[in-house]
Coordinates of C-alpha atoms in Angstrom, one line a residue:
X1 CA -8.8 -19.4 -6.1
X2 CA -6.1 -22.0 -6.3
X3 CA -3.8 -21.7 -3.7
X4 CA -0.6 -20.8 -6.4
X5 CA -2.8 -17.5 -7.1
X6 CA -3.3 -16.7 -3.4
X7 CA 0.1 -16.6 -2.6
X8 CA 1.8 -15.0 -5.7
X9 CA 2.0 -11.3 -4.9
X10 CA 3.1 -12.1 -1.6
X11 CA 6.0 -14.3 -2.8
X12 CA 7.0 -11.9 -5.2
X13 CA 7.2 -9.2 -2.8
X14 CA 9.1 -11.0 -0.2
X15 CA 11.4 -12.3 -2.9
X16 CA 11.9 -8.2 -3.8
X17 CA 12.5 -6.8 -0.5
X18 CA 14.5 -10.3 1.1
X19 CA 15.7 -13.4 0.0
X20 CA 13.7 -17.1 1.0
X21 CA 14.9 -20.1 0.6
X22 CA 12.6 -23.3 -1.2
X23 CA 12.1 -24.5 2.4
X24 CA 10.7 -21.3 3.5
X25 CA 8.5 -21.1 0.2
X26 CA 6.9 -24.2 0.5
X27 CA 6.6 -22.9 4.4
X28 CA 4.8 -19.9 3.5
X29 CA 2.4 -22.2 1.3
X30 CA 1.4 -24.2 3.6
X31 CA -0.3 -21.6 5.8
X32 CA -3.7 -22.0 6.5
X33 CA -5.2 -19.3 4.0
X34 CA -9.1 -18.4 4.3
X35 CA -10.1 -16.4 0.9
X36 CA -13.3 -14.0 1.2
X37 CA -14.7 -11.3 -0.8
X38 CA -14.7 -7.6 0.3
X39 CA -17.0 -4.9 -1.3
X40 CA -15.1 -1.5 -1.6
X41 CA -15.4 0.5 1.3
X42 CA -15.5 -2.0 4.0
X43 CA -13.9 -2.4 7.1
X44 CA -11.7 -4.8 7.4
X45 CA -10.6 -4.1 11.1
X46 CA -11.7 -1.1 12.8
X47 CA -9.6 1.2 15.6
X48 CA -10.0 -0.5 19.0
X49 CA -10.9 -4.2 17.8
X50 CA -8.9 -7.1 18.4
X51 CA -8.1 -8.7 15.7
X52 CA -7.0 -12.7 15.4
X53 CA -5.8 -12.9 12.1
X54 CA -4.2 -11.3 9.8
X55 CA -5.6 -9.8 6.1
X56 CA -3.3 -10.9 2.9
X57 CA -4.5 -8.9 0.0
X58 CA -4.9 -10.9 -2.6
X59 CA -6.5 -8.7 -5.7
X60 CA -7.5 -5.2 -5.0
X61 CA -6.3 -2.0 -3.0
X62 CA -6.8 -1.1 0.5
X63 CA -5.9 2.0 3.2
X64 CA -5.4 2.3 6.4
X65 CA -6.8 5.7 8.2
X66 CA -7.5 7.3 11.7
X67 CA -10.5 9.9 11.8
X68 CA -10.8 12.7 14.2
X69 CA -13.5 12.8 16.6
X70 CA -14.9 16.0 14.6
X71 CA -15.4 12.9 11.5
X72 CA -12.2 14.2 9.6
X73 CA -10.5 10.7 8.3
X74 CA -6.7 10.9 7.5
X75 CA -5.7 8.8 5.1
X76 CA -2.3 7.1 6.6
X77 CA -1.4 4.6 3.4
X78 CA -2.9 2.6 0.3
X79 CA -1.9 -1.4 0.3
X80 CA -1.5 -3.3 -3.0
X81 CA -1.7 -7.1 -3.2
X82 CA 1.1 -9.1 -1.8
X83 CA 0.9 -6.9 1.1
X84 CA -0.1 -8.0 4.6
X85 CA -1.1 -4.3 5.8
X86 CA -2.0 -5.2 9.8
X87 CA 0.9 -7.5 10.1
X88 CA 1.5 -5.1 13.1
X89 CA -1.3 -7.0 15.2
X90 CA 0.9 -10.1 16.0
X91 CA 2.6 -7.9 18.4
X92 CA 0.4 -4.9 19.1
X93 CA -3.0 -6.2 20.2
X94 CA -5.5 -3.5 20.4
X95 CA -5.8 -1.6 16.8
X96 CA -5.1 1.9 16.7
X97 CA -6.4 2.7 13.2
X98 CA -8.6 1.6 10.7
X99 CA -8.0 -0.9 7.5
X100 CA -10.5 -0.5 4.6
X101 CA -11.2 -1.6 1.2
X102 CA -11.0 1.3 -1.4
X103 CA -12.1 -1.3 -3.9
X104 CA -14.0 -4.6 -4.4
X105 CA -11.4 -6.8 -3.1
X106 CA -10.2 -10.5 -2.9
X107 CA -8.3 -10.8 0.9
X108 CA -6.5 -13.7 2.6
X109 CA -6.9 -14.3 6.4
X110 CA -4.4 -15.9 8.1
X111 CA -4.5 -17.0 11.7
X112 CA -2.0 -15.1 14.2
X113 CA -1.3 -18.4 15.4
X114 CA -0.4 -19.8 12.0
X115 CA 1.7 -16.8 11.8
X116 CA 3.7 -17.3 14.6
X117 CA 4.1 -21.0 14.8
X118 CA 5.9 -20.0 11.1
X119 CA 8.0 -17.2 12.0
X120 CA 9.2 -19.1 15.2
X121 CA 9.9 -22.4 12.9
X122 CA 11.3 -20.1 9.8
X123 CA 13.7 -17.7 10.8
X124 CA 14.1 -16.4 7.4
X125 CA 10.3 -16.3 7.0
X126 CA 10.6 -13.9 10.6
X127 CA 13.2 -11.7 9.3
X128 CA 12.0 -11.2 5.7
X129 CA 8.2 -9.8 7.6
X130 CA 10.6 -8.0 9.5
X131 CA 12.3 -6.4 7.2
X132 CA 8.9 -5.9 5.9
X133 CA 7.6 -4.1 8.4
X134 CA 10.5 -1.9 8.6
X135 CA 10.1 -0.7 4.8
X136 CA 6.2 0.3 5.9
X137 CA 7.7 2.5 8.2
X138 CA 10.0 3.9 6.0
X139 CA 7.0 4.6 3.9
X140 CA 5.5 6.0 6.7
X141 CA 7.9 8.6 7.2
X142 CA 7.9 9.3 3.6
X143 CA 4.1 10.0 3.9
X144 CA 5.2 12.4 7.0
X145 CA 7.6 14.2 4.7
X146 CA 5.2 14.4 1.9
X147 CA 1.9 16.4 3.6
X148 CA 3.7 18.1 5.7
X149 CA 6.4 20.0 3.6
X150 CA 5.7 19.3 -0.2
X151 CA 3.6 21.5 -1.8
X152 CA -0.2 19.7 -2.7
X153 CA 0.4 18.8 -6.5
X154 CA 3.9 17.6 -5.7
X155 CA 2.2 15.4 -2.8
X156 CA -0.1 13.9 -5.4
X157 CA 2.5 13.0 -8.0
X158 CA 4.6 12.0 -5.4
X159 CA 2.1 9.3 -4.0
X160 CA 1.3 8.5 -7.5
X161 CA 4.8 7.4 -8.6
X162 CA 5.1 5.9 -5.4
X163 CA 2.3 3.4 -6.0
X164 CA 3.6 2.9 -9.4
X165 CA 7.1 1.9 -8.3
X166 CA 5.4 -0.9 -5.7
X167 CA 3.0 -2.1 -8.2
X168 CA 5.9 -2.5 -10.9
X169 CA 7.5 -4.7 -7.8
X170 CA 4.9 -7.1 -7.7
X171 CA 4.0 -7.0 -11.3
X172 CA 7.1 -7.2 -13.4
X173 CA 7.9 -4.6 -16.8
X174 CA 8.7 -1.5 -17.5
X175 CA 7.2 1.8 -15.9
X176 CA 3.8 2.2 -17.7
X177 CA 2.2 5.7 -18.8
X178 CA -1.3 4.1 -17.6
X179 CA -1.7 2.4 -13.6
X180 CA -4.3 2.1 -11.4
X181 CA -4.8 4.7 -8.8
X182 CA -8.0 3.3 -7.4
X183 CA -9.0 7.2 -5.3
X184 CA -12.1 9.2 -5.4
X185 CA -11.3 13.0 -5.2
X186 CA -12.5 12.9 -1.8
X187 CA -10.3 10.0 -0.5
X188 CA -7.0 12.1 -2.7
X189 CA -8.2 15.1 -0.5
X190 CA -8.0 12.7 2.9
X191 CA -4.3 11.5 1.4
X192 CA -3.1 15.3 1.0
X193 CA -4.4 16.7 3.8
X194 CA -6.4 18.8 1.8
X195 CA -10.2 19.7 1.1
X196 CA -11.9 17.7 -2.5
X197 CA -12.3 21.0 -3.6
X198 CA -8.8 21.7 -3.5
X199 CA -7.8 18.0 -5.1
X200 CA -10.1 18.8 -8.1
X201 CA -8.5 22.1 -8.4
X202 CA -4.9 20.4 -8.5
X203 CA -6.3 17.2 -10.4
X204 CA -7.7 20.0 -13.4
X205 CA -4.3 22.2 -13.3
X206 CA -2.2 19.4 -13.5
X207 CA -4.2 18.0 -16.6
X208 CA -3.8 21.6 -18.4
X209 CA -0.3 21.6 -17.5
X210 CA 0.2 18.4 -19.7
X211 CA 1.8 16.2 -16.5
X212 CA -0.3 13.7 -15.6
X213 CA -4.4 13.3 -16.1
X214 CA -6.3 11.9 -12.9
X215 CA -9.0 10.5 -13.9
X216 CA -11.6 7.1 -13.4
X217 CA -9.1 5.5 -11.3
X218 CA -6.2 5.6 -13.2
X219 CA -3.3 8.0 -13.6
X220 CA -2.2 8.8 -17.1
X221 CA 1.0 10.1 -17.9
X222 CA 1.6 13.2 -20.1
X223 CA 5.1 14.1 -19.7
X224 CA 7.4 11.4 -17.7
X225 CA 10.4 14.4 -17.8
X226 CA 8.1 17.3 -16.1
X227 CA 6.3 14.6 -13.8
X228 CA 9.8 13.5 -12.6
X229 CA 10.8 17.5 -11.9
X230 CA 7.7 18.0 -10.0
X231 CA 7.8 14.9 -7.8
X232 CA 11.3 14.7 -7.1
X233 CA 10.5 11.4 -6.1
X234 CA 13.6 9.1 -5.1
X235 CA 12.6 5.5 -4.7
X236 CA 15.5 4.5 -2.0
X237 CA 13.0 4.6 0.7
X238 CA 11.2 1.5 -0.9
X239 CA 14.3 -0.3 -0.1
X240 CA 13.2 -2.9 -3.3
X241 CA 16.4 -4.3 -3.6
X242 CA 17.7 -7.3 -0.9
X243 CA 21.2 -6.6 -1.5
X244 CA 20.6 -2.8 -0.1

């Protein structure tokens, strides 16, 4: 991939959430990129490792998750392209959860070394991952919120709008009634907090209720108006405007 391609979602999404400068663009340009292919369902970095780089996603979708000792795997957040989801690991050495592909994937790895010698020459560059990193934690707490007091069909329209808001981010026009939402039943199940027999259960009543159809890894909207009453989903907490 040329190297305009590697970088575009992740100049897009810094340009959403902060504001760079052309020096700090051509900056972030000049890193040091290594592109590699990722099958779906592969561990990128596992709980415990050390990693010395840092994984850009390029094309594709990824998670990060912690699993019980009993095997039970929580599903802690899905990562679109632009993102840098283990960004975390220039500071905090030791991993304390694990980053996966959900699909075939196209990732970026980026030197810790290269990162740093950037964000201590760009200050901008430092404060936009910054800034960065405090949005995934606002997201975070938003996940909190989400299994632990909404009820499970509001979780999963909730999640889905969510991803549709970030993808729109990166992506440009207007909300669609078709996006990606790249989950198996089982992995929706591992997002709620709830069994796959319980996620097909809400998957099929939602779909009779004429909201939203779940389906082959894409969400399909039915009614925007009743979706929006169910999710009650307010997108402050993306914090996609600079100015904010």
């Amino acid at each position: 991939m040329d190297r305009d391609s590697v970088l575009a979602s992740l100049l897009r999404r810094l340009d959403t959430v902060s504001k760079l400068d052309p020096a700090d663009i051509a900056a972030i340009r000049s890193l040091p990129i290594a592109v590699r292919h990722w099958e779906g369902g592969r561990a990128i970095v596992s709980d415990g490792e050390r990693p010395s780089e840092c994984c850009l996603i390029i094309e594709g979708f990824c998670i990060r998750s912690k699993t019980t000792e009993a095997g039970q795997r929580q599903i802690l957040s899905i990562h679109i392209p632009g993102e840098i989801p283990d960004l975390q690991s220039l500071h905090l050495h030791r991993m304390d959860h694990d980053l996966s592909t959900l699909v075939p994937s196209t990732l970026g790895f980026i030197s810790h070394a290269s990162l740093l010698t950037l964000t201590h020459a760009r200050p901008n560059v430092a404060d936009a991952l910054w800034r960065d990193t405090l949005i995934d934690a606002a997201i975070f707490r938003e996940w909190i919120v989400n299994v632990g007091q909404r009820p499970a069909p509001a979780r999963l329209v909730h999640i889905a709008l969510e991803l549709r808001e970030r993808l729109l981010a990166i992506r440009g026009g207007t909300e669609p009634a078709t996006f990606e939402f790249p989950l198996t039943q089982e992995q929706i199940g591992e997002a709620l907090g709830i069994t796959p027999v319980h996620a097909n259960r809400i998957i099929r009543q939602l779909r009779e209720d004429g909201i939203v159809d779940v389906s082959r890894g894409q969400v399909r909207v039915l009614d925007e108006t009743r979706l929006a009453e169910l999710a009650q989903f307010d997108d402050r907490y993306l914090h996609q405007d600079p100015a904010a």
